[in-house]
Coordinates of C-alpha atoms in Angstrom, one line a residue:
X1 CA -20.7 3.9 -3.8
X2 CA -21.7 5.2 -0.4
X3 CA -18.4 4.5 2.3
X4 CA -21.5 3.8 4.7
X5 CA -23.1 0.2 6.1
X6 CA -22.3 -3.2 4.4
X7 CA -20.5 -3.2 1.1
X8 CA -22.3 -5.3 -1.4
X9 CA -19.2 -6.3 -3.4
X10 CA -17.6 -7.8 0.2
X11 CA -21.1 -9.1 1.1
X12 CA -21.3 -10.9 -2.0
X13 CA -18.0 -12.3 -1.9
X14 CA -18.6 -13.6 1.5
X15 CA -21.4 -15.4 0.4
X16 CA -19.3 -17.3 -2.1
X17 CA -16.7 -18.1 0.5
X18 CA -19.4 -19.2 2.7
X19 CA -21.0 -22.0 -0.1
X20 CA -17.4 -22.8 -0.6
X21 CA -16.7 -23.9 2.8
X22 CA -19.9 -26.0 3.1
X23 CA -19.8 -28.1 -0.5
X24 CA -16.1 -28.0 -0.7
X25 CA -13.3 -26.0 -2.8
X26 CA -13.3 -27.2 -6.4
X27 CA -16.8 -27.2 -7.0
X28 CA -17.9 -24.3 -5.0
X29 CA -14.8 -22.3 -6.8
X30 CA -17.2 -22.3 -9.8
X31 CA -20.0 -21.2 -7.9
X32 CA -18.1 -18.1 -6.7
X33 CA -17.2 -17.3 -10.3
X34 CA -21.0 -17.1 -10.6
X35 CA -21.4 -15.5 -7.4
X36 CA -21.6 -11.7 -8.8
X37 CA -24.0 -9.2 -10.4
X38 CA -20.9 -8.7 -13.4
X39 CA -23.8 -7.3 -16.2
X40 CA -24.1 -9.7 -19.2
X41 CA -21.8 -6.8 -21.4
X42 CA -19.0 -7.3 -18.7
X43 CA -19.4 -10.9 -18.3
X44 CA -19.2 -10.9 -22.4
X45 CA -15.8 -9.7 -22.2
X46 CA -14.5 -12.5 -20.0
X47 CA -12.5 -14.0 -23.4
X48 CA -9.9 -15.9 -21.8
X49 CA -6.6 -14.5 -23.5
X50 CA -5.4 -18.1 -24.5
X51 CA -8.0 -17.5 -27.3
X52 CA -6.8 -14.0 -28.3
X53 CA -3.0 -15.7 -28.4
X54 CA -3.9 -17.7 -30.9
X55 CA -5.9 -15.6 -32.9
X56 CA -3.4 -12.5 -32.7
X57 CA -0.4 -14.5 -32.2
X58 CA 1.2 -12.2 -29.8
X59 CA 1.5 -11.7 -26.2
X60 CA 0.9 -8.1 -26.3
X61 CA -2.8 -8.5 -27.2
X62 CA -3.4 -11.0 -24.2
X63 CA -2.1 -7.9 -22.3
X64 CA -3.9 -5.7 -23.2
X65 CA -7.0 -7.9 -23.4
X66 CA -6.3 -8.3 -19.7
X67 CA -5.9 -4.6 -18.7
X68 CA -9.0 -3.4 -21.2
X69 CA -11.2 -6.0 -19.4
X70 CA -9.8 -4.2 -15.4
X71 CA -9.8 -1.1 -16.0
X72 CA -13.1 -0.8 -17.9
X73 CA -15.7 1.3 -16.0
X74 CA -17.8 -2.0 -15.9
X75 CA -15.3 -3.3 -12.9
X76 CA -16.0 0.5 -11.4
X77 CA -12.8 1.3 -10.9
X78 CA -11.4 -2.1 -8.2
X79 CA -12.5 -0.1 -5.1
X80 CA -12.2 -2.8 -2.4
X81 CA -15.7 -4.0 -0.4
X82 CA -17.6 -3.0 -3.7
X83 CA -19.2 -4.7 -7.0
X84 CA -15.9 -3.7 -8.3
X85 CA -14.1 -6.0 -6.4
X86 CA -16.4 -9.3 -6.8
X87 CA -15.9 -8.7 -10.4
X88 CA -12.0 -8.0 -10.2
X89 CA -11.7 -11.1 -8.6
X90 CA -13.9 -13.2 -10.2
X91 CA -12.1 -12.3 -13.3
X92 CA -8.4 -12.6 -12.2
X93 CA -9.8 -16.2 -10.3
X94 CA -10.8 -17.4 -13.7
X95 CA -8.1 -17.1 -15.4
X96 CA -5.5 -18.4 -12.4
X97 CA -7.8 -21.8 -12.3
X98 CA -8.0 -21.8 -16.4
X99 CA -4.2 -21.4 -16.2
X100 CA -3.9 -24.5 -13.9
X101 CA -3.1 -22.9 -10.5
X102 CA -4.2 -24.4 -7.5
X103 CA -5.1 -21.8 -4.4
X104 CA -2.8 -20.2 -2.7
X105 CA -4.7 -19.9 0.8
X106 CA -3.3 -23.4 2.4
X107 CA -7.0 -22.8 4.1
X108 CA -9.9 -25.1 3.3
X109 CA -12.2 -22.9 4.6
X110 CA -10.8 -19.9 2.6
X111 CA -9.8 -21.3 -0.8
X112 CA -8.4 -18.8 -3.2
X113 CA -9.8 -15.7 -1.4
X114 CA -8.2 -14.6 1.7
X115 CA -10.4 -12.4 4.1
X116 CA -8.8 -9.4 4.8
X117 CA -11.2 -6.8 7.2
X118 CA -10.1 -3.4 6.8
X119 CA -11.4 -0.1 9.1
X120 CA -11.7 3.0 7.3
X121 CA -12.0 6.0 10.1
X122 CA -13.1 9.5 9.3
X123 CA -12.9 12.7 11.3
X124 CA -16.2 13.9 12.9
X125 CA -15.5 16.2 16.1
X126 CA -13.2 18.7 17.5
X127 CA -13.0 20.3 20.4
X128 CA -10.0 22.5 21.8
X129 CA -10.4 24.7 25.4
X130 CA -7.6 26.5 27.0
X131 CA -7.2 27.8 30.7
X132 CA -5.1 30.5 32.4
X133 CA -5.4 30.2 36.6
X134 CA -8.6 28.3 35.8
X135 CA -9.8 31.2 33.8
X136 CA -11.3 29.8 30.1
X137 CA -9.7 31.8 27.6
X138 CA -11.7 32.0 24.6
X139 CA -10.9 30.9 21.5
X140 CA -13.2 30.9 18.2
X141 CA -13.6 27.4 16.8
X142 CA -12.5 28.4 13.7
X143 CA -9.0 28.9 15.1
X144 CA -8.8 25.5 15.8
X145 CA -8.7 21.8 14.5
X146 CA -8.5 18.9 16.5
X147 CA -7.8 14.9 15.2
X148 CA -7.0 11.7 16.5
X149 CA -6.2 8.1 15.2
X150 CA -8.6 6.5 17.7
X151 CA -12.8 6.7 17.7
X152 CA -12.5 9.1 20.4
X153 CA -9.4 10.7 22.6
X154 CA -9.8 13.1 25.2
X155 CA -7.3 14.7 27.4
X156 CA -8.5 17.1 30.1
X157 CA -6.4 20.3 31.7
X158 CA -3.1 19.3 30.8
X159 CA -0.2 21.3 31.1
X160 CA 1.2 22.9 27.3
X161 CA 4.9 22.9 27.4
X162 CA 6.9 24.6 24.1
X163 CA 9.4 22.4 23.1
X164 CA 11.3 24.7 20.8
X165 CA 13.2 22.4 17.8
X166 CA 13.6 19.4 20.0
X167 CA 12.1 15.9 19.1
X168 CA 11.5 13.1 21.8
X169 CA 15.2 12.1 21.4
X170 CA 16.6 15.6 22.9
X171 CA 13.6 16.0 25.3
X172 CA 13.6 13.7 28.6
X173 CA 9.9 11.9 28.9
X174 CA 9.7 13.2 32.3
X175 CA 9.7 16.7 30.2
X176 CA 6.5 15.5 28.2
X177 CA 4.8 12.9 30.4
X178 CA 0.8 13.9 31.2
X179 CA 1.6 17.6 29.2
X180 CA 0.6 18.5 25.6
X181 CA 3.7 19.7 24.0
X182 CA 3.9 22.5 21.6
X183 CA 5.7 23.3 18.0
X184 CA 5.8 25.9 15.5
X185 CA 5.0 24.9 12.2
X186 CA 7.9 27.3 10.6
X187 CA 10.2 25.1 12.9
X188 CA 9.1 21.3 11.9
X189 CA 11.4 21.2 9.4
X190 CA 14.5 20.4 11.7
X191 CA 13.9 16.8 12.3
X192 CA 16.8 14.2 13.2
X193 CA 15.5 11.4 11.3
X194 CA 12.8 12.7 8.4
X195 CA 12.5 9.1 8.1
X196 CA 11.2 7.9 11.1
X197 CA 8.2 10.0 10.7
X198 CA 6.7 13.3 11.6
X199 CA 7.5 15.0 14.6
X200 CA 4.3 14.9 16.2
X201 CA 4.7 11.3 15.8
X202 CA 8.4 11.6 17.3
X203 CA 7.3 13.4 20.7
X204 CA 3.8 11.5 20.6
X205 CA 6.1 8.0 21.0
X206 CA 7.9 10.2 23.5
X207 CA 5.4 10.1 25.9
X208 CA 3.8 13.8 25.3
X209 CA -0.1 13.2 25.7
X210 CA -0.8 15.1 22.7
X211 CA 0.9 18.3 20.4
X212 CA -0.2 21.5 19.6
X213 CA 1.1 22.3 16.4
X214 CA 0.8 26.4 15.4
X215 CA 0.3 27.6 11.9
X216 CA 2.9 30.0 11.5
X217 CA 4.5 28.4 8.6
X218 CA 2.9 28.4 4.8
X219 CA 0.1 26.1 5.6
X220 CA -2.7 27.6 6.7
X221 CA -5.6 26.0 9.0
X222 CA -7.8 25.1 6.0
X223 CA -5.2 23.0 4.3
X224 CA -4.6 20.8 7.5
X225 CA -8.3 20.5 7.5
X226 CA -8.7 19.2 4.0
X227 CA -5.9 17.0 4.6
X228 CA -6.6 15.6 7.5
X229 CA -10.4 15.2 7.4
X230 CA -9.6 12.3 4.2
X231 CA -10.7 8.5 5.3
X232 CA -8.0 6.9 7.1
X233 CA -7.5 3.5 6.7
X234 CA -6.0 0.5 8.7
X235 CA -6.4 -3.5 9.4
X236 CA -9.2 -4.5 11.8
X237 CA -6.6 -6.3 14.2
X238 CA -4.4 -3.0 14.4
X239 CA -4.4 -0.8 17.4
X240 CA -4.5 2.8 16.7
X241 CA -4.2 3.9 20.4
X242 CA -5.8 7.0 19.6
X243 CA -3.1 9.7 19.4
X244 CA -4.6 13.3 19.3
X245 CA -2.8 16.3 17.2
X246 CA -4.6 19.7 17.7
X247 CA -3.7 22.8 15.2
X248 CA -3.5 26.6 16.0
X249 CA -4.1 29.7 13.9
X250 CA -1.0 32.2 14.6
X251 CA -3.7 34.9 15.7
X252 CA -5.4 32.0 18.2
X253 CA -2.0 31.4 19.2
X254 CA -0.9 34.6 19.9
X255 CA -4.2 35.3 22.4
X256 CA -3.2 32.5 24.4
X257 CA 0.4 33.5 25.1
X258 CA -0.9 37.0 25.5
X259 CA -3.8 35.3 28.0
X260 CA -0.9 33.7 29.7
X261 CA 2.0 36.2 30.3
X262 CA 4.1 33.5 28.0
X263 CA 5.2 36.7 25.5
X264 CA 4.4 35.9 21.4
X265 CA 5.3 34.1 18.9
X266 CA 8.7 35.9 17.7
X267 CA 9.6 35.4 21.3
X268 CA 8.8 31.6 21.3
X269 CA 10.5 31.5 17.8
X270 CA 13.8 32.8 19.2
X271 CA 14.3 31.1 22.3
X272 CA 13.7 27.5 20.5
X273 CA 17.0 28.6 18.2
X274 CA 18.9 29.1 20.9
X275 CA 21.2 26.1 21.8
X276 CA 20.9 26.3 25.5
X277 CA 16.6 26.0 25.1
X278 CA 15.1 23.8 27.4
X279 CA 11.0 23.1 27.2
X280 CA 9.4 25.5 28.8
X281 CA 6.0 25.7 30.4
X282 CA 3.4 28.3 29.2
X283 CA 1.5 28.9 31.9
X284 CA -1.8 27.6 30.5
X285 CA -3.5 24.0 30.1
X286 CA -5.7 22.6 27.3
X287 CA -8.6 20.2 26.6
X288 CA -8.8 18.4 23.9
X289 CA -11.0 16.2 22.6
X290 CA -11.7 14.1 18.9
X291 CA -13.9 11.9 17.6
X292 CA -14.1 9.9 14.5
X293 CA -16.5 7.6 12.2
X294 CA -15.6 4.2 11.8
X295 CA -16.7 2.3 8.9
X296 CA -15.4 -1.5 8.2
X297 CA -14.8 -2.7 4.9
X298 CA -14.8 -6.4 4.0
X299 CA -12.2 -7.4 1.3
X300 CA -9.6 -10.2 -0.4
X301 CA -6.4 -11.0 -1.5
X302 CA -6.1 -13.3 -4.1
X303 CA -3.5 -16.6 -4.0
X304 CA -2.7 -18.9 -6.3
X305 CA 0.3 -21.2 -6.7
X306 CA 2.3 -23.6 -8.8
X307 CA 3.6 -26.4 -6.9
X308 CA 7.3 -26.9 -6.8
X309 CA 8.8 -30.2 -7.1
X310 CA 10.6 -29.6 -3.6
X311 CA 8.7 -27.0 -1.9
X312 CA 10.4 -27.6 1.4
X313 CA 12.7 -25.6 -0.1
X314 CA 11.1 -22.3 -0.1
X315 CA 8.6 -20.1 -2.4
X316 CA 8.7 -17.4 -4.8
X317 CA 6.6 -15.1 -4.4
X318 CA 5.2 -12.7 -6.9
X319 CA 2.3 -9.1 -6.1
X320 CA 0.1 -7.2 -8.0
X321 CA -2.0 -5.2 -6.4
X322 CA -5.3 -5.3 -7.9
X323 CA -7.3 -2.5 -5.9
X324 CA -7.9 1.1 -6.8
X325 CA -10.0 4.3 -6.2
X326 CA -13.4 3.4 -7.7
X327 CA -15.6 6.8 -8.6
X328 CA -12.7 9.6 -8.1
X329 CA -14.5 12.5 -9.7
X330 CA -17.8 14.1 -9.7
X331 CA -20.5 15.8 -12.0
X332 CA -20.1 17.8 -14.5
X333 CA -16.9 15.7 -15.4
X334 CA -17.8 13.4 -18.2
X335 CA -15.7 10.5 -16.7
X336 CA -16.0 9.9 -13.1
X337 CA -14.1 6.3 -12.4
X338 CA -10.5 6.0 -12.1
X339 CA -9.7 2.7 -14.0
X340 CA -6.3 2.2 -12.7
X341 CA -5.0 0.8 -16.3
X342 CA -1.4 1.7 -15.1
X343 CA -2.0 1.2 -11.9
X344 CA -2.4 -1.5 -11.4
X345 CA -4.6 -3.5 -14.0
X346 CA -0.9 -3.7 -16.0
X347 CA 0.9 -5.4 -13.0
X348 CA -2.3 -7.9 -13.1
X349 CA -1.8 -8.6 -16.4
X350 CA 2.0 -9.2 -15.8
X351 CA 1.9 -11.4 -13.1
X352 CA -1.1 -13.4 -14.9
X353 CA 1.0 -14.1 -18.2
X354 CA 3.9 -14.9 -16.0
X355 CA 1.8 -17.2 -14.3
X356 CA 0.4 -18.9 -17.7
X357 CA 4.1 -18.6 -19.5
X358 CA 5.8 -21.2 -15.8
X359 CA 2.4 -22.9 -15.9
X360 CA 3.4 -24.4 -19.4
X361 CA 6.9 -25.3 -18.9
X362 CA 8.7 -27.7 -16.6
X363 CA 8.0 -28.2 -13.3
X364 CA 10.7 -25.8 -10.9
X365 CA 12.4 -27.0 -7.7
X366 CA 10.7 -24.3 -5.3
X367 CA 7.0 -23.3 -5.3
X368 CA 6.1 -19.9 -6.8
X369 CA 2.9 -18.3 -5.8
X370 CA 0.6 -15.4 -6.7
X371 CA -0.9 -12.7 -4.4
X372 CA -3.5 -10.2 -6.1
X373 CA -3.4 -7.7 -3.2
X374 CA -5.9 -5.6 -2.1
X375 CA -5.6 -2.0 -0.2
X376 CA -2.3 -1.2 -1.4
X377 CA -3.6 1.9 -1.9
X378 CA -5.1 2.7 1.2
X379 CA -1.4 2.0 2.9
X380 CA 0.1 -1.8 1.5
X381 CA -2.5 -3.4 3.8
X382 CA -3.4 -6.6 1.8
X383 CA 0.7 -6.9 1.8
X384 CA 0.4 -6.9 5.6
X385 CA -2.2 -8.9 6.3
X386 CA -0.7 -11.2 4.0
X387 CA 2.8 -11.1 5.9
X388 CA 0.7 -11.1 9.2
X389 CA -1.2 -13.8 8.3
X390 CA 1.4 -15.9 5.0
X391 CA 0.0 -19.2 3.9
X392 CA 4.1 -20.1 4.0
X393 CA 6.2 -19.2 6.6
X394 CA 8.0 -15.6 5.6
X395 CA 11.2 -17.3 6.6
X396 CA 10.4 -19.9 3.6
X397 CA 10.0 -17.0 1.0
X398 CA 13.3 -16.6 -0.6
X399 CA 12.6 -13.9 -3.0
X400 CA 9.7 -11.3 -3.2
X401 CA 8.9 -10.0 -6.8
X402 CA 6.2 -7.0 -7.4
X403 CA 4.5 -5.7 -10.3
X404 CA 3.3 -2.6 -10.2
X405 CA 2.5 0.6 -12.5
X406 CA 4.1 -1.1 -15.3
X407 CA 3.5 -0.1 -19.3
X408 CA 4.3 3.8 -18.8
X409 CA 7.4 2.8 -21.5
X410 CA 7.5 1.1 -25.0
X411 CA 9.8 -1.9 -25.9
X412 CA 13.9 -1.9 -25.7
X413 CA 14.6 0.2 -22.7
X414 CA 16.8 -0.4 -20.1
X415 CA 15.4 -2.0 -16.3
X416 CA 15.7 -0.4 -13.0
X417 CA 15.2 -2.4 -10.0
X418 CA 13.4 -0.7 -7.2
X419 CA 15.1 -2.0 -3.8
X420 CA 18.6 -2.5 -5.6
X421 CA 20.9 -2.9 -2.6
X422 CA 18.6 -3.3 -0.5
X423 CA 18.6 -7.4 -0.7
X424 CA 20.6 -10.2 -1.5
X425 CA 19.0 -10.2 -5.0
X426 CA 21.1 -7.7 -7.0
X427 CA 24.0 -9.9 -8.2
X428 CA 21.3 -12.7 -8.9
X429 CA 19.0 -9.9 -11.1
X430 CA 21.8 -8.7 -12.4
X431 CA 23.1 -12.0 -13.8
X432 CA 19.2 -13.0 -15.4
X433 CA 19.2 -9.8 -17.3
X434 CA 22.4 -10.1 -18.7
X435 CA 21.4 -13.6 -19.9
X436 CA 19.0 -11.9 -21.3
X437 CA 20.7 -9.2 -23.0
X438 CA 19.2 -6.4 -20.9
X439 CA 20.7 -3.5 -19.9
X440 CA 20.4 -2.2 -15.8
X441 CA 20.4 1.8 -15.1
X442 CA 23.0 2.2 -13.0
X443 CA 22.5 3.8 -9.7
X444 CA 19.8 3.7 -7.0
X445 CA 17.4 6.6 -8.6
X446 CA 14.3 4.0 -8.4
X447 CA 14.7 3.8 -4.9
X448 CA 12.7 6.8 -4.4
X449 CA 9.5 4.5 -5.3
X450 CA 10.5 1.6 -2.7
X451 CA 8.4 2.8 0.6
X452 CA 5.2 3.4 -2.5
X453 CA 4.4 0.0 -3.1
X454 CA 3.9 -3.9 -1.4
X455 CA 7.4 -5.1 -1.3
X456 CA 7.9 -2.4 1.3
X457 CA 6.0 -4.5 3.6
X458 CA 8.2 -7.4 3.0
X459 CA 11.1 -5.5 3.0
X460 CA 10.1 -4.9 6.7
X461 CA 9.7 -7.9 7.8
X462 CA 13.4 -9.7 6.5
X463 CA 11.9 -11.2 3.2
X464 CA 14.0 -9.6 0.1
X465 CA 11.6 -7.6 -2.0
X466 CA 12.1 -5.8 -5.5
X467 CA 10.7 -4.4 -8.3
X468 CA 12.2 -5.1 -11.6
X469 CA 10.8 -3.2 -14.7
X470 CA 11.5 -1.1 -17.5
X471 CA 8.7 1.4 -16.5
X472 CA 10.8 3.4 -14.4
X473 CA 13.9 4.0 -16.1
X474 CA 12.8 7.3 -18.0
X475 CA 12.5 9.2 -15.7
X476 CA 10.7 11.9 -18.5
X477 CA 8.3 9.2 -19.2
X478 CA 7.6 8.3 -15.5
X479 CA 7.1 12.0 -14.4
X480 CA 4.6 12.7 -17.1
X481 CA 2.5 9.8 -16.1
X482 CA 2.5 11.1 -12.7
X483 CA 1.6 14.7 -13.7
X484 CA -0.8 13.3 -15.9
X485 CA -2.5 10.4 -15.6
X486 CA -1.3 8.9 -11.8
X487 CA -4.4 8.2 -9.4
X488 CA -6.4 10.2 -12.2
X489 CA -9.5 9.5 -14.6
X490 CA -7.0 9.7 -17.7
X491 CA -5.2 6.4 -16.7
X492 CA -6.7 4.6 -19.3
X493 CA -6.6 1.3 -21.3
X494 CA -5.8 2.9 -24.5
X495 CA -2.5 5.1 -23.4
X496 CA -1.1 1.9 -21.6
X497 CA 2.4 1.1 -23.9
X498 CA 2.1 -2.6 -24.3
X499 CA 5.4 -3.9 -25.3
X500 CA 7.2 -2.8 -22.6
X501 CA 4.7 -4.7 -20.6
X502 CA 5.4 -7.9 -22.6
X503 CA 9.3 -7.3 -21.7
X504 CA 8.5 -7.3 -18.0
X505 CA 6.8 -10.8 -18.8
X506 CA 9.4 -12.3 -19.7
X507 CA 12.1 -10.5 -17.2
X508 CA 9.2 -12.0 -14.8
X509 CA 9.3 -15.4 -15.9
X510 CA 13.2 -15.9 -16.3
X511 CA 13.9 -14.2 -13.0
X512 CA 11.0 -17.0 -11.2
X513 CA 12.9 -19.9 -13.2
X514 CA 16.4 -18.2 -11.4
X515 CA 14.9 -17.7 -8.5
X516 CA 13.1 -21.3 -8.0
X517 CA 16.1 -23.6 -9.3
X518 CA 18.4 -24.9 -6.4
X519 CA 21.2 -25.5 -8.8
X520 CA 20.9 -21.4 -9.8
X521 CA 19.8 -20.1 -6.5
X522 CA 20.4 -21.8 -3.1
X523 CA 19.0 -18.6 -1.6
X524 CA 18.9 -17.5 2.4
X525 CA 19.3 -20.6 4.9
X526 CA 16.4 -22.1 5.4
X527 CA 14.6 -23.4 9.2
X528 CA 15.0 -27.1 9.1
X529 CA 12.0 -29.4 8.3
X530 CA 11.5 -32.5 10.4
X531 CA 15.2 -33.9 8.6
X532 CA 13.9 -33.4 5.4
X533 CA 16.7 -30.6 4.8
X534 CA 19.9 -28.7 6.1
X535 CA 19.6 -25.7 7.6
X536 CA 21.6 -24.1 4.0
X537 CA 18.5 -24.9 2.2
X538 CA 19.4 -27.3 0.4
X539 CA 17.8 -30.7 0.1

């Protein structure tokens, strides 16, 4: 599918919303079930799974009914704005409203599907000129590689300052105000916080207009061009202020400080180690200039909900993601979709049986909702548009609970929780799974996986977020998957391990029933409603 114009998948989806909003949300639900152009052999293999239960007898089959049916090249491979998604989510709304879940939204006018408008921005031009005493100094443009984060960024005849190993917090913005600042790709390594982002980033925040960084390190100009010419993606409503980076071939580099009377490289190099450096000027100045494509993409998260008895008292939440790459391989391969049956038609599936397995039983104190997520892949944005935009207050959300990549691992293996002490949850997780006879790995290992998926976002924002599965807790398991299969054509239905799924059900369902009883879990104080509770939560 063409990342060009109108997707049809969002368009048709739109429609659907549209109908819903003028003949009202339980009848025009069913019309946007039957809004799509899901073939008749796709639509055939819309078995609800309460009918394979009782046929098979097990809740493995529902499973994998549910992960066969995503990640089957008929739904394209869930790239968001396409066919692929109408058809994910007409699927995944089906069964929620078959299940007995009401929508999630809280918005009449948006029942069940919540708009979420996505920009997906592409490099197109780059333009790099450099001056000595007014004098062009010319430079091939194959030597250089200019990008920014807005549509397009120019900065004109602006002084380039070196500035050695420093990052903004060592350098004085008076030092990088209105002046392009300059690093040595052998030297990015020495960072003072590698998590707080890259150091272009660092002395971009800093107040340097833009950075140069040179190529004298072991990637060369044509990797940062493959890398960086890949779609970038971000919400509609986010401002991308339109930061420029520029890259430099050593042998470019080296004519300019020639051009200049600023000595080489090695000479650069060795001042910037010494402990007394200080930025210094180069004696030239630089034009730069970007330009990108923007194309906007038109997609939906997904959210459903069981109502609580008291759901002043707060929600739990749980996330799947339900997007991935559509067509991720070309001609002569014979397969050319990536089905995402790991990732993340599994955590669908999860979060879908939970759903069915509390729909069934008695009623809980606190609500529990459902968010089928979209462009987690492109960078969590469903999860922030959803925290940007929650059809609860976040404050109200006592627990957060994601599902993703699960089924790498057969049945009877111990769980790892990814975010352990990082929330109020662990001794409450820890006490469910010993009910349940289940065994934790010890240690944080799983923690590596925590900025990777949605409850990241939540994280972020104050709302305690984990991921509790068995998936991750061998680790010879999870790093063959990733070799293998991960964000590749080969994650398919048939290599998915089913009964460690199941397990994850029912860790799912009995850390919900935890999590949603006022007797078990009082949870984080709560803002107080009109009287109708103290500010402990409790009723």
């Amino acid at each position: 599918m063409s990342r060009g114009g109108q997707r049809p998948g969002g368009g048709a989806l739109a429609l659907a919303l549209g109908v819903r909003r003028a003949i009202g949300i339980c009848l025009a639900f069913w019309l946007a079930l039957g809004a799509s152009t899901v073939p008749v052999s796709a639509d055939a293999a819309l078995r609800s799974p309460t009918s394979v239960q009782r046929r098979e007898g097990t809740l493995e089959s529902a499973l994998r009914q549910h992960v066969e049916t995503l990640a089957s090249d008929e739904y394209l491979g869930r790239e968001p704005g396409t066919d692929g998604e109408t058809r994910t989510l007409r699927y995944l709304a089906r069964q929620w409203f078959d299940i007995g879940l009401q929508s999630g939204t809280n918005d009449p006018g948006n029942a069940w599907f919540a708009p979420v408008v996505l920009v997906e921005r592409v490099p197109l031009g780059s333009r790099a000129q450099f001056f000595h005493a007014r004098k062009r100094l010319a430079l091939a443009d194959a030597e250089t590689f200019v990008v920014t984060s807005g549509l397009r960024s120019l900065i004109e005849n602006a002084p380039l300052v070196y500035v050695g190993k420093s990052t903004n917090i060592a350098i004085a913005r008076t030092e990088l105000a209105g002046r392009i600042a300059v690093v040595l790709d052998s030297q990015s390594d020495i960072r003072i916080d590698k998590a707080a982002g890259d150091r272009a980033g660092r002395l971009l925040d800093a107040g340097a207009s833009a950075v140069i960084t040179v190529l004298d390190g072991d990637i060369g100009l044509d990797g940062v061009i493959a890398r960086r010419s890949r779609a970038g993606y971000a919400l509609a409503n986010q401002r991308l202020g339109g930061d420029i980076e520029a890259f430099l071939t050593v042998h470019a580099a080296e004519a300019l400080l020639a051009s200049g009377g600023a000595g080489s490289l090695a000479d650069l190099r060795r001042a910037g180690e010494a402990r007394d450096f200080s930025p210094r000027l180069l004696g030239i100045s630089g034009t730069l200039e970007a330009t990108s494509r923007e194309t906007r993409i038109n997609t939906h998260n997904l959210i459903g909900r069981i109502e609580g008895r008291k759901p002043e008292t707060g929600a739990v939440l749980l996330v799947a993601h339900w997007d991935h790459f559509g067509k991720c391989a070309s001609p002569p391969a014979e397969h050319l979709i990536c089905n995402g049956a790991v990732d993340n038609a599994s955590g669908l599936a999860v979060i879908t049986e939970v759903a069915r397995t509390l729909a069934l039983g008695r009623q809980l104190d606190r609500d529990v909702y459902f968010l089928a997520s979209t462009g987690e892949e492109l960078g969590l944005l469903g999860a922030q548009a959803f925290a940007e935009n929650p059809p609860v207050p976040l404050d109200r959300i006592v627990a957060v609970l994601n599902v993703d990549s699960t089924g790498i691992v057969p049945a009877g293996l111990p769980v790892s929780v990814i975010g352990k002490g990082m929330t109020n949850l662990d001794e409450h997780i820890a006490r469910v799974l010993k009910a349940m006879k289940r065994k934790i790995v010890p240690g944080d290992a799983a923690n590596a996986y925590v900025r990777r998926q949605d409850g990241w976002v939540f994280i972020q924002h104050d709302v305690p977020a984990v991921m509790v599965s068995s998936a991750y807790s061998d680790p010879e398991r999870l790093e063959r998957f990733m070799d293998d299969r991960y964000h590749r054509t080969a994650d398919v239905a048939d290599k998915v391990e089913y009964g460690g799924m199941a397990e994850d059900v029912q860790v799912q369902v009995e850390l919900v029933r935890y999590l949603a009883d006022l007797k078990r879990y009082i949870g984080p104080p709560l803002p107080i409603d009109e009287g109708k509770q103290t500010a402990s939560g409790t009723p």
